[in-house]
Amino acid sequence: MISAYYFGAISLVLIGLYAVLVKKNLLKILIGLSIMETGVNLLLISIGYVSGRSAPILSEGITPSQAVDPIPQALVLTAIVIGVATTAMALSVAIILYEKYRTLNIEEIRRLRG
Amino acid sequence: MNELLLITFSPLVAGVLAWLVRIRGVRESLGILGAIVPLAFLIKLYPSLDHPIRATISLGGFELGFSMSHLNWVFSMIAAVVGLSAVFGMASTAKDSYEWLFSLMSLTGALGIFMAQDLVTFFIFWEVMTFSSFMMVLKFNRAASLKYLILSIIGAYSMLVAIGIIYAKTGTFTFADISAFFRKEAMLAMLGGKSTFSRFDMALIYLLFLMAFGVKAGMFPLHVWAPDAYSETDQSYTAIFSGVLSKTGVYGFILLYVLMYGKLLIDLGQFKGTPLFGYIIAFLGGLTIIIGGVLAALQEDIRKLFAYSSISQVGYILVGLGIGTSLGIEAAIYHAISHALFKGLFFLVVATIIYRTGKTEFKDFGGLAEKMPFTFAMAFIAILSLAGIPPLVGFASKWLIFEAVISQKLPILGGMLFFGSAIGFVYLIRFTYAVWFGQRPSDIEDTKDAPLPLAIGMGILGTLNVVFGVAPGLVAKELNAIFGNPVIGGNIWELDLGFGRYNALLVAIWLVIGVLIAAILYFLGASTRKVPVTDTYQSGNPVTMEYNLTIRRNFFLPLKETMAFWLRISFDKLYKDTWKAIEDFAETARNYIYNGNVQAYAWYLAIILLILAAMGV
């Protein structure tokens, strides 16, 4: 039986992918990208989870053997930052595109570009 | 320093020096020196040929091996003699150092091919030759050079694949080992044992080599590059191009016999008592003769005429080779020698004509014989030799090929040969009359005779045409040395095949006597009268301008109209159409796949991920 964490995370990725593949509105595609990114982050985190252990912070009464895997958490921290940066960048491109073409429908934009 | 390496590399070194020096006079002497050295060493090596001479150099992990026995010597001599004459010609016609570099480099390539003793060396020099001749054509005509390069590359890759197959199964590149391996294979196959090379392997290797050597020899239907490449370059260089470089393809076919004759014979079977693989070469050679000859007759440009004629003549060599008897192969090598001699001479004559008049089309010429007597004499020798008039070298070699075909009782090939000789007269008569006789257009009134270097070049080839023609036994003796037994009997003046003989000295003596009698009669009081050119051809009838066929303009138009249907079928056009179709297809595919739609790309990505997931990666 596949774990609910994996199932949920992969579902999020697929929902995001669906939005990227099918939706015509640029903002909806960007939303799809964001959802995909969230799904990927959740998947990474759930890979590092070990049932019954606590957060990987060395403190009173917690030894390395009692903590979950810290590496995915570090990865995800990086991935979140990258994700925010790309989203911000993409949104600024979307603003420019709207100012230039007065529409956010990607097919319209392609047609107008010639 | 070993002599073989000196022979191979001295043209290249001279070419590089000539390219660096760039001083007129010094450059030319360097080039000529670079072409003399191989010839001198080849002559010096001749007495020690009975024990093959070897040399090796190591290059990047490969041992490049050279060796020299009788067969290599004959072909290297062709390269060295024609190369030297062409280099003399280039001293007059070459415009800059670029031409010196690449023409001498291609001479090195040809010499290396003829002396190679393993497949790696063979291939490396093959590519050196292709590259340098491509660079020569590139300087004069881009489109022609690209056509040449593409066909050459197809040929070169075919050869590389064939070499790869052979190496994978035998584990050696050396000719001697490969030949021994295939002999063992043939014995095994004859006894019904299991052999390393299946019948399919042999057919594949044969086809790949056929393609590789066929391109260089200008064999039908791979000849389409040759008319453009031969005509669109320095005509002195074309003497090397057509005289020597086309022989590398011929030499390749001989190599096919040397390396794997028995195995090919057993695996591919026989046809009418001739090995099938040889018959295919011979039949394609026959088609080459006919197609080259007919197209040569229809050309309006002398350079093109000789380019097609050169293709046609190589066809004879292929027919001789394809028959595969020792007589056939000797005849083919003989014709390779005579083709190099008369075709080299022809292209030097054309180079002289173009150098002096700057014109290339028949309609601009006429009456040059009085203005250029020496060049005319040389052209006349070449014409007689190509047409196969005794006692010139062209007759001896063509006669041998005819005898070889007839003795094997191959009527179709025989018919092709006879047709080729007839059509040879058809195009030569036009060159003879249109350029040298008749009325001279006023703008070439003050044409001078050949410059000294070109005259020397033509003189060397012209003399050899006559010497080897009157004394065909000289060549035959050397050819017998290749086989080690006297295939062609007779003495120095006479060729004797057992069922036919040809005494060149006798013919020559009778010819001289006949010419003397004719001259006496002429000077004793033949009355001559000048007639306008048009009167000779239209029997006094008035002709309209649009159907005015003088020997200088559209002389063979009726032939062209008769053959219109066949002329429309052209392999050149087929290749062009194929090329266009590939380009169109690629363009469509590109437009369809790279459509610029981001979502489409996302779809490709998703599909690939799905496939990877399905494969369980």
Short mmCIF file of C-alpha atoms in Angstrom, two decimals, chain A residues 21-78:
data_model
loop_
_atom_site.label_atom_id
_atom_site.label_comp_id
_atom_site.label_asym_id
_atom_site.label_seq_id
_atom_site.Cartn_x
_atom_site.Cartn_y
_atom_site.Cartn_z
CA LEU A 21 -0.33 21.25 -20.20
CA VAL A 22 -3.96 22.22 -20.69
CA LYS A 23 -4.73 25.68 -19.36
CA LYS A 24 -4.54 28.61 -21.77
CA ASN A 25 -4.33 31.41 -19.24
CA LEU A 26 -0.78 32.32 -18.34
CA LEU A 27 -1.60 32.98 -14.70
CA LYS A 28 -3.27 29.60 -14.40
CA ILE A 29 -0.15 27.98 -15.83
CA LEU A 30 1.95 29.82 -13.26
CA ILE A 31 -0.41 28.63 -10.54
CA GLY A 32 0.05 25.11 -11.93
CA LEU A 33 3.81 25.54 -11.70
CA SER A 34 3.50 26.65 -8.08
CA ILE A 35 1.33 23.67 -7.24
CA MET A 36 3.82 21.33 -8.90
CA GLU A 37 6.60 22.89 -6.89
CA THR A 38 4.70 22.40 -3.66
CA GLY A 39 4.09 18.79 -4.58
CA VAL A 40 7.78 18.21 -5.27
CA ASN A 41 8.75 19.78 -1.94
CA LEU A 42 6.26 17.64 -0.06
CA LEU A 43 7.54 14.55 -1.84
CA LEU A 44 11.12 15.37 -0.86
CA ILE A 45 10.18 15.91 2.76
CA SER A 46 8.14 12.72 2.97
CA ILE A 47 11.09 10.73 1.59
CA GLY A 48 13.14 11.76 4.62
CA TYR A 49 10.42 10.93 7.18
CA VAL A 50 11.07 8.09 9.60
CA SER A 51 8.07 7.05 11.56
CA GLY A 52 8.10 8.06 15.26
CA ARG A 53 11.17 10.30 15.25
CA SER A 54 11.42 13.97 16.02
CA ALA A 55 12.76 17.05 14.32
CA PRO A 56 16.54 16.94 13.54
CA ILE A 57 17.54 19.57 16.05
CA LEU A 58 20.12 18.42 18.55
CA SER A 59 18.80 19.42 21.98
CA GLU A 60 18.07 17.96 25.40
CA GLY A 61 17.28 14.29 25.17
CA ILE A 62 17.45 14.03 21.37
CA THR A 63 20.38 12.20 19.77
CA PRO A 64 21.11 11.80 16.00
CA SER A 65 19.59 8.35 16.08
CA GLN A 66 16.26 9.75 17.17
CA ALA A 67 15.91 12.40 14.46
CA VAL A 68 14.42 12.18 10.96
CA ASP A 69 16.69 12.50 7.88
CA PRO A 70 17.89 16.16 7.77
CA ILE A 71 19.15 16.22 4.19
CA PRO A 72 15.74 16.48 2.41
CA GLN A 73 14.87 19.33 4.70
CA ALA A 74 17.95 21.25 3.66
CA LEU A 75 17.17 20.47 0.01
CA VAL A 76 13.61 21.65 0.35
CA LEU A 77 14.71 24.85 2.05
CA THR A 78 16.80 25.60 -1.03
#
